[in-house]
PDB file of C-alpha atoms in Angstrom:
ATOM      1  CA  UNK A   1     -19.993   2.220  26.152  1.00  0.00           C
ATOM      2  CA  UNK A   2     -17.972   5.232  25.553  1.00  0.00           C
ATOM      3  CA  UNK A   3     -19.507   7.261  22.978  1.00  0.00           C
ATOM      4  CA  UNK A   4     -23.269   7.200  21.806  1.00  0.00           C
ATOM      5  CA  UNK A   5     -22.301   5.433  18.544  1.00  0.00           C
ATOM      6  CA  UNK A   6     -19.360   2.980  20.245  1.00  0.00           C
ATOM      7  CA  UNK A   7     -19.314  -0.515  21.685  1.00  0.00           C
ATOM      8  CA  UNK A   8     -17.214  -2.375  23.490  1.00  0.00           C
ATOM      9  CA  UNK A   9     -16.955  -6.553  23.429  1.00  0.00           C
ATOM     10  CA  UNK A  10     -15.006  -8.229  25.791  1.00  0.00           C
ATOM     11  CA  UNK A  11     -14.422 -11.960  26.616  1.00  0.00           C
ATOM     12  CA  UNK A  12     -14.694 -11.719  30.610  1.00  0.00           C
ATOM     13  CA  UNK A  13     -11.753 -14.450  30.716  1.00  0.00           C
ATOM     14  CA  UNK A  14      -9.330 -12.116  28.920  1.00  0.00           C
ATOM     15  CA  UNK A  15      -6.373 -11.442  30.346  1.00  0.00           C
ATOM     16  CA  UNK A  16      -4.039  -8.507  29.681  1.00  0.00           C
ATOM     17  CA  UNK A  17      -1.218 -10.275  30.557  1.00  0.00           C
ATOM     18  CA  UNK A  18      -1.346 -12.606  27.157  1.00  0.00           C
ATOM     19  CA  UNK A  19      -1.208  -9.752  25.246  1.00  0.00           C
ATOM     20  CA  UNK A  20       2.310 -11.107  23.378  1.00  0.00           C
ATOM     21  CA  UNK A  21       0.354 -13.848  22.472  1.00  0.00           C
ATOM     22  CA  UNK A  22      -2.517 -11.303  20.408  1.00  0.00           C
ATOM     23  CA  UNK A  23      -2.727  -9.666  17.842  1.00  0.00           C
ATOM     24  CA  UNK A  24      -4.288  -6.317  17.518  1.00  0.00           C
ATOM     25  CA  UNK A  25      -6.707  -5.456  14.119  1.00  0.00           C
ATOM     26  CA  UNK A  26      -7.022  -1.984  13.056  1.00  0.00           C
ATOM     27  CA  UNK A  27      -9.705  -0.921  10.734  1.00  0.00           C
ATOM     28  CA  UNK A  28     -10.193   3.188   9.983  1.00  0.00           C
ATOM     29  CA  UNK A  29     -12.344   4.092   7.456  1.00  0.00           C
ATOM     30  CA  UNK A  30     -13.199   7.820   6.574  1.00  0.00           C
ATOM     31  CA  UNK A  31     -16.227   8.128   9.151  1.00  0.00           C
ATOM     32  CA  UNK A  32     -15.732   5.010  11.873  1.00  0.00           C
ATOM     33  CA  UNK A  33     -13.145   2.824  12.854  1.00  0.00           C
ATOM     34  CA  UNK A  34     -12.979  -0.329  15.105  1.00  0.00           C
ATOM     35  CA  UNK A  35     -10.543  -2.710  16.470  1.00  0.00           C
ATOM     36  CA  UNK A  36     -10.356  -6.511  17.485  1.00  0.00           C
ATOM     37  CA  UNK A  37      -7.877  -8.613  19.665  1.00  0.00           C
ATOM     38  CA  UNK A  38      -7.177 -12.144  18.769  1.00  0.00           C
ATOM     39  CA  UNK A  39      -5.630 -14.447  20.499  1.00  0.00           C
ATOM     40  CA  UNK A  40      -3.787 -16.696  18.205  1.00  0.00           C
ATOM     41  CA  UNK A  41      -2.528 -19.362  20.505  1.00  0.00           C
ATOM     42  CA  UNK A  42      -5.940 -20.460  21.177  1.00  0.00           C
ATOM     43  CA  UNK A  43      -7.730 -18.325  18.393  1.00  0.00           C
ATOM     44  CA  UNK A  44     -10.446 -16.513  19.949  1.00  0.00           C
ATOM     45  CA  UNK A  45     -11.346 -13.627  19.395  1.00  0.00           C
ATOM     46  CA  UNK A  46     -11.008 -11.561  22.675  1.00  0.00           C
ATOM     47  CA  UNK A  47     -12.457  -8.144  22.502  1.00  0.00           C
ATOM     48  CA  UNK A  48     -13.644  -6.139  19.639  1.00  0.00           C
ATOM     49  CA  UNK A  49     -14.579  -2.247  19.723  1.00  0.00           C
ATOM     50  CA  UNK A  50     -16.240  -0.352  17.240  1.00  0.00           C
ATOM     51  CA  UNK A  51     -17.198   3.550  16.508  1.00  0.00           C
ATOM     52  CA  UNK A  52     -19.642   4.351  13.974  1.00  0.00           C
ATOM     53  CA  UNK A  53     -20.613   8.128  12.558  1.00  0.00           C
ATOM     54  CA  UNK A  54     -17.329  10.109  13.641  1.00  0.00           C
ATOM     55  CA  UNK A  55     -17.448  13.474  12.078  1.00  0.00           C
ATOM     56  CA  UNK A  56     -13.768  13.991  13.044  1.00  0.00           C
ATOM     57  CA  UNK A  57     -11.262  11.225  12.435  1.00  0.00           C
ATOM     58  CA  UNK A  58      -8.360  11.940  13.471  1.00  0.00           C
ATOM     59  CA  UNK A  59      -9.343  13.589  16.674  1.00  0.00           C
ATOM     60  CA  UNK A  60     -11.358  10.444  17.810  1.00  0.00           C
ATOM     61  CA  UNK A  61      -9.156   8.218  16.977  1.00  0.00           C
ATOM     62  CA  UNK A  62      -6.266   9.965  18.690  1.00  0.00           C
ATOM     63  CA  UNK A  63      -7.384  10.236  21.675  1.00  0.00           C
ATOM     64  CA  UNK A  64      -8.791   6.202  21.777  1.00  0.00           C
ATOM     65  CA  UNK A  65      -5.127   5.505  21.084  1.00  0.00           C
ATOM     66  CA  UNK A  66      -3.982   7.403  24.043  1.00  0.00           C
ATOM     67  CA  UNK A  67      -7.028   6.327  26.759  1.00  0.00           C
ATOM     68  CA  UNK A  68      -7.878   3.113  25.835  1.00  0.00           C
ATOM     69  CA  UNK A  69      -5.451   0.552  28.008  1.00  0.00           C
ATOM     70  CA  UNK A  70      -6.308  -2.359  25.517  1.00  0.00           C
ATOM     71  CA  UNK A  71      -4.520  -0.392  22.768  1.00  0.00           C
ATOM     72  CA  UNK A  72      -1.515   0.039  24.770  1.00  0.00           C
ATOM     73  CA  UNK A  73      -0.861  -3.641  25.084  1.00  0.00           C
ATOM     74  CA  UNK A  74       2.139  -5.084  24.094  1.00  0.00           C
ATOM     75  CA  UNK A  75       0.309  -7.129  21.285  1.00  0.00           C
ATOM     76  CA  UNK A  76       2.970 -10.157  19.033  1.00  0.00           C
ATOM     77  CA  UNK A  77       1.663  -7.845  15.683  1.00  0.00           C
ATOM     78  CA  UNK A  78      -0.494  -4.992  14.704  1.00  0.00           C
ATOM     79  CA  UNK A  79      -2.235  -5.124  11.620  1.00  0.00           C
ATOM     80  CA  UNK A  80      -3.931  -1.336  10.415  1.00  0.00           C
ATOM     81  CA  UNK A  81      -6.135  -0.819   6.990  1.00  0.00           C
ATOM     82  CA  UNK A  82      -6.737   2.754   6.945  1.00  0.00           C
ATOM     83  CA  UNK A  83      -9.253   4.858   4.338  1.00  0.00           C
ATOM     84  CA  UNK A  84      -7.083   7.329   2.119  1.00  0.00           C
ATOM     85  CA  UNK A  85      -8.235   9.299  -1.180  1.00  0.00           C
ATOM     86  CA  UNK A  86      -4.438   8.546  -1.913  1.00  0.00           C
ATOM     87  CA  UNK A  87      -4.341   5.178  -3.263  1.00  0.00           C
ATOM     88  CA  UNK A  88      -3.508   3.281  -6.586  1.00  0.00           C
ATOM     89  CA  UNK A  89      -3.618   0.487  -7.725  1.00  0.00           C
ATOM     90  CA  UNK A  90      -0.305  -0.614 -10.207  1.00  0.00           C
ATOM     91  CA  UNK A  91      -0.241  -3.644 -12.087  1.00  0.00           C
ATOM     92  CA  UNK A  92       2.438  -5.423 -11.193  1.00  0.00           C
ATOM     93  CA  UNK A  93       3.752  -5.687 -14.957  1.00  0.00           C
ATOM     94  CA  UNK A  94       4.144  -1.707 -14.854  1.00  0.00           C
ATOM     95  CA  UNK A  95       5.161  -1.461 -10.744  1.00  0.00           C
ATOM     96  CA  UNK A  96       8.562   0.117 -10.752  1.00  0.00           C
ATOM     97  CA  UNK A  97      10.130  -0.301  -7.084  1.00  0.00           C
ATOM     98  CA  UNK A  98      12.868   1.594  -8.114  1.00  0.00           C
ATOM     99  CA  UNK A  99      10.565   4.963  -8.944  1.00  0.00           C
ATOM    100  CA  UNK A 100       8.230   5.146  -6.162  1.00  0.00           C
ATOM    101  CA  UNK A 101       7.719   9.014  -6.332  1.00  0.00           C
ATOM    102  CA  UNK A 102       6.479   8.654  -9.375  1.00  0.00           C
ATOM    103  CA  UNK A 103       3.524   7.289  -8.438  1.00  0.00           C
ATOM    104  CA  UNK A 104       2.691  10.338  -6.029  1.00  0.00           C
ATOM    105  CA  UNK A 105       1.854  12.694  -9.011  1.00  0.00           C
ATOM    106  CA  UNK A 106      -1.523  10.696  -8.788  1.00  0.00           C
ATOM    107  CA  UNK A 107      -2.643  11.811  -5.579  1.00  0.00           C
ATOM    108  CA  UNK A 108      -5.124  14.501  -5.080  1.00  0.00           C
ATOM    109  CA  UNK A 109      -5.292  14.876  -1.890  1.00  0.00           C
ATOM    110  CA  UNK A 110      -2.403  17.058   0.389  1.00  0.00           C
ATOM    111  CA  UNK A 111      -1.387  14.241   2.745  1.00  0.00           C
ATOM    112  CA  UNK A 112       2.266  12.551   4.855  1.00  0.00           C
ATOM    113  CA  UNK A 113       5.080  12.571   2.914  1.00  0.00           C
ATOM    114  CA  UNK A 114       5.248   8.834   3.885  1.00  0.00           C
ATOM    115  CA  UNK A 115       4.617   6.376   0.867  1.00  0.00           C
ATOM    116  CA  UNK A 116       3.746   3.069   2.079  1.00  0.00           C
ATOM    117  CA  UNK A 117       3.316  -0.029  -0.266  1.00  0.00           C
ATOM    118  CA  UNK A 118       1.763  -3.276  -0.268  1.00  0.00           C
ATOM    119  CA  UNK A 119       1.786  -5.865  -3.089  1.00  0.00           C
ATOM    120  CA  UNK A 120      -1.438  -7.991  -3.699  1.00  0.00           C
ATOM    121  CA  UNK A 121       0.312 -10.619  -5.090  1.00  0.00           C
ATOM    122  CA  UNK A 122      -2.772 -13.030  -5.902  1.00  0.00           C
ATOM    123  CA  UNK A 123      -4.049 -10.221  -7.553  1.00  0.00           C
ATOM    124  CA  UNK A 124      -1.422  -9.360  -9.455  1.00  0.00           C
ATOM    125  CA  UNK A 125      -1.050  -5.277  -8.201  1.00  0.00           C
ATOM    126  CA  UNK A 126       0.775  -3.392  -5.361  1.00  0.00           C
ATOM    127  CA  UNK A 127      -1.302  -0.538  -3.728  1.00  0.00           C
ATOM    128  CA  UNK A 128       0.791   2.500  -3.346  1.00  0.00           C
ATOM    129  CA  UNK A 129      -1.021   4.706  -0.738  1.00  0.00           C
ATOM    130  CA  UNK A 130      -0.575   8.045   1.636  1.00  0.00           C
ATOM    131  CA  UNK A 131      -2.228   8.628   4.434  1.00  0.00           C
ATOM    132  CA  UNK A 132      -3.724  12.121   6.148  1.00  0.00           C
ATOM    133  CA  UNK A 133      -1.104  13.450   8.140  1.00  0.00           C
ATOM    134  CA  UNK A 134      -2.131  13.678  11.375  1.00  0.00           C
ATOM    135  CA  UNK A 135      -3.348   9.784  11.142  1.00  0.00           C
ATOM    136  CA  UNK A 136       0.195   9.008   9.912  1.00  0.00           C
ATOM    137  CA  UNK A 137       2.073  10.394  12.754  1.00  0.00           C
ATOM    138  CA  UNK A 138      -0.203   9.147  15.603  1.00  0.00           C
ATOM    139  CA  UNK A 139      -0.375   5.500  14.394  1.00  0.00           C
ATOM    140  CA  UNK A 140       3.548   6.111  13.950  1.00  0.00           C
ATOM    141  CA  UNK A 141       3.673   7.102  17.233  1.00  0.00           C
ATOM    142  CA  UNK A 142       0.852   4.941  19.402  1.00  0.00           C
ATOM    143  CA  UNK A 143       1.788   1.708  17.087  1.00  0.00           C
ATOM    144  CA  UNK A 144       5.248   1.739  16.395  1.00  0.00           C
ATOM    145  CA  UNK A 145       5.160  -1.582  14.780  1.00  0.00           C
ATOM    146  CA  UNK A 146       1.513  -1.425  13.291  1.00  0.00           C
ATOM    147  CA  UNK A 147       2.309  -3.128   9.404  1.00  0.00           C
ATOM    148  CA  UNK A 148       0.055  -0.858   7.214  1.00  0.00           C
ATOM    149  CA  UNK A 149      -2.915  -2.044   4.548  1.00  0.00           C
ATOM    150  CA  UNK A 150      -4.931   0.125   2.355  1.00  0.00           C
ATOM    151  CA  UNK A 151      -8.802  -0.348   3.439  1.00  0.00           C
ATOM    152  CA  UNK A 152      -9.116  -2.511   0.263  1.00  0.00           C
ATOM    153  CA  UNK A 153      -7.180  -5.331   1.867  1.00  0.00           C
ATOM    154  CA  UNK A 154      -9.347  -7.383   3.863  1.00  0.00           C
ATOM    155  CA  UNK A 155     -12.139  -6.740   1.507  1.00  0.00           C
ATOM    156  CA  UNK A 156      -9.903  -8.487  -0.946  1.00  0.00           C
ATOM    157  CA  UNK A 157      -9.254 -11.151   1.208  1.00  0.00           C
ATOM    158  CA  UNK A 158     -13.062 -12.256   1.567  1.00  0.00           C
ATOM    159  CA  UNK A 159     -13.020 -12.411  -2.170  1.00  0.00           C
ATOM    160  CA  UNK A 160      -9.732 -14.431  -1.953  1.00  0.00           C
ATOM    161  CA  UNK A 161     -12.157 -17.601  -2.240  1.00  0.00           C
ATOM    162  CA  UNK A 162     -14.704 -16.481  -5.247  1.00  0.00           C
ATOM    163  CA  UNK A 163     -14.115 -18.133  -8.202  1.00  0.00           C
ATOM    164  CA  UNK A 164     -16.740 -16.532  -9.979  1.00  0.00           C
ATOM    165  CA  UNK A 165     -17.291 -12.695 -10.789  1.00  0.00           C
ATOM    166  CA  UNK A 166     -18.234 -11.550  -7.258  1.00  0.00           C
ATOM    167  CA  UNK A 167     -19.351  -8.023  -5.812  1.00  0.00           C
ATOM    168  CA  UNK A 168     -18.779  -7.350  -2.028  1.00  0.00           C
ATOM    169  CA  UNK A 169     -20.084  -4.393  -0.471  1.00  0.00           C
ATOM    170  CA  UNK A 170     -18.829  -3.451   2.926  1.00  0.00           C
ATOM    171  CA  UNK A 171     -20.931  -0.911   5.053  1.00  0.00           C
ATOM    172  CA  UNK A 172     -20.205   1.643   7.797  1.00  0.00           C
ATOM    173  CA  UNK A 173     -23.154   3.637   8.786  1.00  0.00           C
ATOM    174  CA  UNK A 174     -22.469   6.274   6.379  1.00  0.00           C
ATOM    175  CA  UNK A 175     -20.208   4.975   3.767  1.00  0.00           C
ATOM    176  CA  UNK A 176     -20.159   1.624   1.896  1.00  0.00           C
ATOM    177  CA  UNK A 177     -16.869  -0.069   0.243  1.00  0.00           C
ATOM    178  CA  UNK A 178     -17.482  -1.667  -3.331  1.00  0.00           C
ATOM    179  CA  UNK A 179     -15.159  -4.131  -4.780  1.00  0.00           C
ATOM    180  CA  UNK A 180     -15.706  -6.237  -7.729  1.00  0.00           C
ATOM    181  CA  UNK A 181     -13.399  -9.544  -8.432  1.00  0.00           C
ATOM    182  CA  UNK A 182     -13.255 -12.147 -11.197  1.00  0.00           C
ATOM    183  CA  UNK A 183     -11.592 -15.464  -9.943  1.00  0.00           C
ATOM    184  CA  UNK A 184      -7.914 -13.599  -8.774  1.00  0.00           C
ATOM    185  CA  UNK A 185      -8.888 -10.095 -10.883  1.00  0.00           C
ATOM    186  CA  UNK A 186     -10.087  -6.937  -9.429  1.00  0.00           C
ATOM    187  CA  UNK A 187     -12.432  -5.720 -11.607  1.00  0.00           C
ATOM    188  CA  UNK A 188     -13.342  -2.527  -9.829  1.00  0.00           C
ATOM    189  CA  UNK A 189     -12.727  -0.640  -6.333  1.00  0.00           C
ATOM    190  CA  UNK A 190     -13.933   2.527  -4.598  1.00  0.00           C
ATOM    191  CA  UNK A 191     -15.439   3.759  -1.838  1.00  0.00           C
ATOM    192  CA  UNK A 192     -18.893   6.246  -1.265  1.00  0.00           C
ATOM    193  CA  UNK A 193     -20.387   8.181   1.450  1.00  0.00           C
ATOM    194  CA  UNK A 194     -23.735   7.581   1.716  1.00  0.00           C
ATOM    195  CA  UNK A 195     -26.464   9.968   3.644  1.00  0.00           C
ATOM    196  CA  UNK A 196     -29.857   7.599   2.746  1.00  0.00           C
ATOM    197  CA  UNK A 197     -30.950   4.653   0.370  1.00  0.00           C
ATOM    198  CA  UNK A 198     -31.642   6.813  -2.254  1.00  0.00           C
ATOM    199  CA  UNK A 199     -28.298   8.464  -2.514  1.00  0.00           C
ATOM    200  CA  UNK A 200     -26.954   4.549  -2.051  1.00  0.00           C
ATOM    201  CA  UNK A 201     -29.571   3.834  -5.277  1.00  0.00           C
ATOM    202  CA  UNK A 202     -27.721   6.046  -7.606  1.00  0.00           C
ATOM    203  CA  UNK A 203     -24.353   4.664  -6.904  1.00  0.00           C
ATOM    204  CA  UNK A 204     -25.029   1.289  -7.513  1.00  0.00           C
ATOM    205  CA  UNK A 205     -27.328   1.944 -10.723  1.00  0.00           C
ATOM    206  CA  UNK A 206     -23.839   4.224 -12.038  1.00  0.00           C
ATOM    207  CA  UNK A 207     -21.843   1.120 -10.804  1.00  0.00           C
ATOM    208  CA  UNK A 208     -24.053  -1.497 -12.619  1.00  0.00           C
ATOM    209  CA  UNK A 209     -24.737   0.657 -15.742  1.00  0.00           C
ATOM    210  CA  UNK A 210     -20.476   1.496 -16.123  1.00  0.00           C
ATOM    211  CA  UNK A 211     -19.412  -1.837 -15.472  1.00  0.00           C
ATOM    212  CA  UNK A 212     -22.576  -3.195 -17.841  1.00  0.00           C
ATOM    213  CA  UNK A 213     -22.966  -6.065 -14.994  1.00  0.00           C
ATOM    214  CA  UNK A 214     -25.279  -9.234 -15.631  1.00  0.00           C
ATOM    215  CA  UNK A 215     -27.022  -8.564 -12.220  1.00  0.00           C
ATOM    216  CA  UNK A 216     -28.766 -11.622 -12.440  1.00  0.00           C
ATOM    217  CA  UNK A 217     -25.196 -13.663 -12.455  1.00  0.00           C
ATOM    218  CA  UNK A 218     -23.352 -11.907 -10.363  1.00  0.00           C
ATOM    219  CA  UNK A 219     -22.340 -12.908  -7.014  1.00  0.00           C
ATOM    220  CA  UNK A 220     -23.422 -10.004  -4.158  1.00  0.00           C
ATOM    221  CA  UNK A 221     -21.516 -10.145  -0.340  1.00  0.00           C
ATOM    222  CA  UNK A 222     -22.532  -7.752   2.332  1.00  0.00           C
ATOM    223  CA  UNK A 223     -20.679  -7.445   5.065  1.00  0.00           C
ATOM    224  CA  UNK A 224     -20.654  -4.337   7.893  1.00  0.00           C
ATOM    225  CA  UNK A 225     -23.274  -1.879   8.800  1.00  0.00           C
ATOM    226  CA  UNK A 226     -26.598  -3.600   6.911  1.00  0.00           C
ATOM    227  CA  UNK A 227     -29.568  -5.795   8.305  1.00  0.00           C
ATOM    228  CA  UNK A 228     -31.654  -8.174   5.694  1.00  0.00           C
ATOM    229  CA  UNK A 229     -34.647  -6.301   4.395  1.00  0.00           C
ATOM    230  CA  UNK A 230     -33.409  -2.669   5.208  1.00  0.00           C
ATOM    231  CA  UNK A 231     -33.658   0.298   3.452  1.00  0.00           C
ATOM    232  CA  UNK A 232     -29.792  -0.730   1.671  1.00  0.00           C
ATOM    233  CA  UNK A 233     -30.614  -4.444   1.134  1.00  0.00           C
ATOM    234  CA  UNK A 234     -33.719  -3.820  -0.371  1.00  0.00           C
ATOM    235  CA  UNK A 235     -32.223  -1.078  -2.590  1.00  0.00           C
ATOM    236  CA  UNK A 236     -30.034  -4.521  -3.776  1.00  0.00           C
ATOM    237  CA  UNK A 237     -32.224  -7.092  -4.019  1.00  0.00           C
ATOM    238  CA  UNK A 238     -34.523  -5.339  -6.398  1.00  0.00           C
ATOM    239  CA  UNK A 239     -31.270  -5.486  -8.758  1.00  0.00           C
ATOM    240  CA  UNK A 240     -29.631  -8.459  -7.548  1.00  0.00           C
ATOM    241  CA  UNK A 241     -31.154 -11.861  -6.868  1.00  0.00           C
ATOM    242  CA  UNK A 242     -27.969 -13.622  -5.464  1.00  0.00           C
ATOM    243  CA  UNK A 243     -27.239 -11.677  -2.110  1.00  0.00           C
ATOM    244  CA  UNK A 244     -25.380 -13.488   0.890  1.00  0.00           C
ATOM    245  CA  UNK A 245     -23.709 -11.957   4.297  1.00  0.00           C
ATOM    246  CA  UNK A 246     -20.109 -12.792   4.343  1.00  0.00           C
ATOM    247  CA  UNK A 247     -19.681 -14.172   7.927  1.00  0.00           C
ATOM    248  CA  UNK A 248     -16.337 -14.216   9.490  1.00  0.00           C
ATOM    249  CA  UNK A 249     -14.195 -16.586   7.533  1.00  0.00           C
ATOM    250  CA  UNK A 250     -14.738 -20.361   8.602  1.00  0.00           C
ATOM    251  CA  UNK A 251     -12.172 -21.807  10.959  1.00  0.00           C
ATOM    252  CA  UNK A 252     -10.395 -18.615  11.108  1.00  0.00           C
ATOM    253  CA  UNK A 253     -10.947 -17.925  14.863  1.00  0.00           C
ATOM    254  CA  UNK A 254     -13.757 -18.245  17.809  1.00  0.00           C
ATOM    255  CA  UNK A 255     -15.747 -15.285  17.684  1.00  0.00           C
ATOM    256  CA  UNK A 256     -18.645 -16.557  20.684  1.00  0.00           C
ATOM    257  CA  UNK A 257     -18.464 -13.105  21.656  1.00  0.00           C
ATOM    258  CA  UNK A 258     -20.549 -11.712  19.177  1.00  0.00           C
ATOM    259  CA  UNK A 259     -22.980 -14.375  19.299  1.00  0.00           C
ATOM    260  CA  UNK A 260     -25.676 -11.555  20.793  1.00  0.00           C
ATOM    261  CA  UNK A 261     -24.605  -9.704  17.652  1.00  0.00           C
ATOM    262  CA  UNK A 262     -25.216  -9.678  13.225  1.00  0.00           C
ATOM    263  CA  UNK A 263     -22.009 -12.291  12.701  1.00  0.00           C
ATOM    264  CA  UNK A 264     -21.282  -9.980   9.353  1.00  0.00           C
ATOM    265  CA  UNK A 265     -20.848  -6.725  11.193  1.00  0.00           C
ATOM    266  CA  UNK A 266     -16.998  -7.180  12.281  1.00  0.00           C
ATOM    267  CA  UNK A 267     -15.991  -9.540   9.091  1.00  0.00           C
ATOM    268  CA  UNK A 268     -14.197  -7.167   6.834  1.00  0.00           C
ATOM    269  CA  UNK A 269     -12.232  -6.459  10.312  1.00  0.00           C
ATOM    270  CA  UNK A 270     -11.270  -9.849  11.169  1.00  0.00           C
ATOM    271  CA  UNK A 271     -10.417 -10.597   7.660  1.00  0.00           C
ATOM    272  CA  UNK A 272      -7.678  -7.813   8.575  1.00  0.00           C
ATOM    273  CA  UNK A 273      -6.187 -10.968  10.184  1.00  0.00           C
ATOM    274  CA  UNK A 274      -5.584 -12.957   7.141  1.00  0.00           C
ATOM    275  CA  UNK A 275      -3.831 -10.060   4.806  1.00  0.00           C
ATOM    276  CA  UNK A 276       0.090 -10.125   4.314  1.00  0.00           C
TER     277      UNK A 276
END
């Protein structure tokens, strides 16, 4: 363990040397970020590494990229979502690939001048997103090859399978990520920091109250940073009375090394796996 809020999982038969036959997972948010190696000729999941409660991003995450020798690996793909206050969503009935800088008059937030975008083509959008600066140029330059997902995306792909009008909430220890599907429709995204349960309280009332939801219908996932009956999931369940944990997706890989640990923590990250 590196850091008081880090830790490190690794399968004790991994070897370095099979790297080409990985692939590295990427997830930043806006306070933590953690990473996983999978194996996808035998689909395990290798190692997985996660820091919770950074107060400084960039800084953290730089210099993980430069010490940590799993991250230097020559890995077969590299698969980064990254947290940005730049990001829209386009339907694609109004996406215009040919006017791409228009879209940038919608940011708020000073960031690269790199505009990356990715279609969500069972969802019918493409996400045009920035990203801050300094994160921009040292993923460009410690993962030249990294293909690059707005934080939405693997969110989106656990509620690939929901048929029904669905609500997943994915936690770090400070921040929570709320998206809202119906059957192949996003319904609703964004993302809050969070400093206790009551502060978490208010969002979700404003969420349920905008969004008029049927809370005794709709579908809740948690995934990330929450344990049954805390101070969060209690906060839900006195709304909510169909609450699940979205597990790592079934069949997707062998994950025995986080048998000792919540199997929900790390599936937003894995999902990572699974977005194109």
């Amino acid at each position: 363990m590196s850091h008081k809020n880090s830790i490190l999982l690794v399968d004790p038969e991994f070897d370095p040397s099979t790297a080409p036959d990985c692939n590295l997972l990427l997830k930043i948010t806006a306070d933590s970020f953690s990473y996983a190696i999978i194996d996808k000729t035998t689909s395990q999941l290798k190692a997985v590494y996660d820091q919770q409660e950074s107060d400084n991003i960039s800084r953290d995450l730089s210099a993980k990229l430069k010490n940590d020798s799993y991250l230097n690996l020559p890995f077969k793909e590299i698969k980064v979502a990254v947290y940005t206050e730049n990001s829209i969503s386009i339907p694609n009935d109004l996406f215009d690939a040919q006017n791409l800088d228009q879209y940038a008059k919608f940011f708020t937030e000073e960031q690269s001048d790199n505009l990356y975008v990715r279609p969500f083509s069972s969802y019918g959008f493409t996400s045009i997103f920035t990203l801050h600066r300094f994160i921009d140029e040292t993923l460009a330059d410690s993962l030249l090859s990294c293909k690059l997902f707005d934080q939405v995306a693997p969110v989106l792909a656990m509620a690939k399978e929901q048929a029904r009008k669905s609500m997943i909430l994915d936690f770090t220890a400070a921040s929570f990520n709320v998206v809202i599907t119906e059957g192949e429709q996003l319904v609703f995204r964004n993302y809050y920091e969070i400093a206790h349960a009551e502060e978490f309280n208010y969002y979700l009332l404003l969420i349920i109250n905008q969004l008029q939801l049927n809370t005794k219908e709709m579908n809740v996932q948690l995934s990330g940073i929450i344990h049954e009956n805390d101070h969060y999931y209690k906060c839900i369940a006195k709304y909510f009375k169909m609450i699940s944990f979205n597990t790592p997706l079934s069949g997707q890989v062998d994950h025995k090394i986080l048998d000792d640990m919540p199997a929900h923590y790390y599936s937003s990250l894995l999902a990572l796996d699974i977005c194109e």
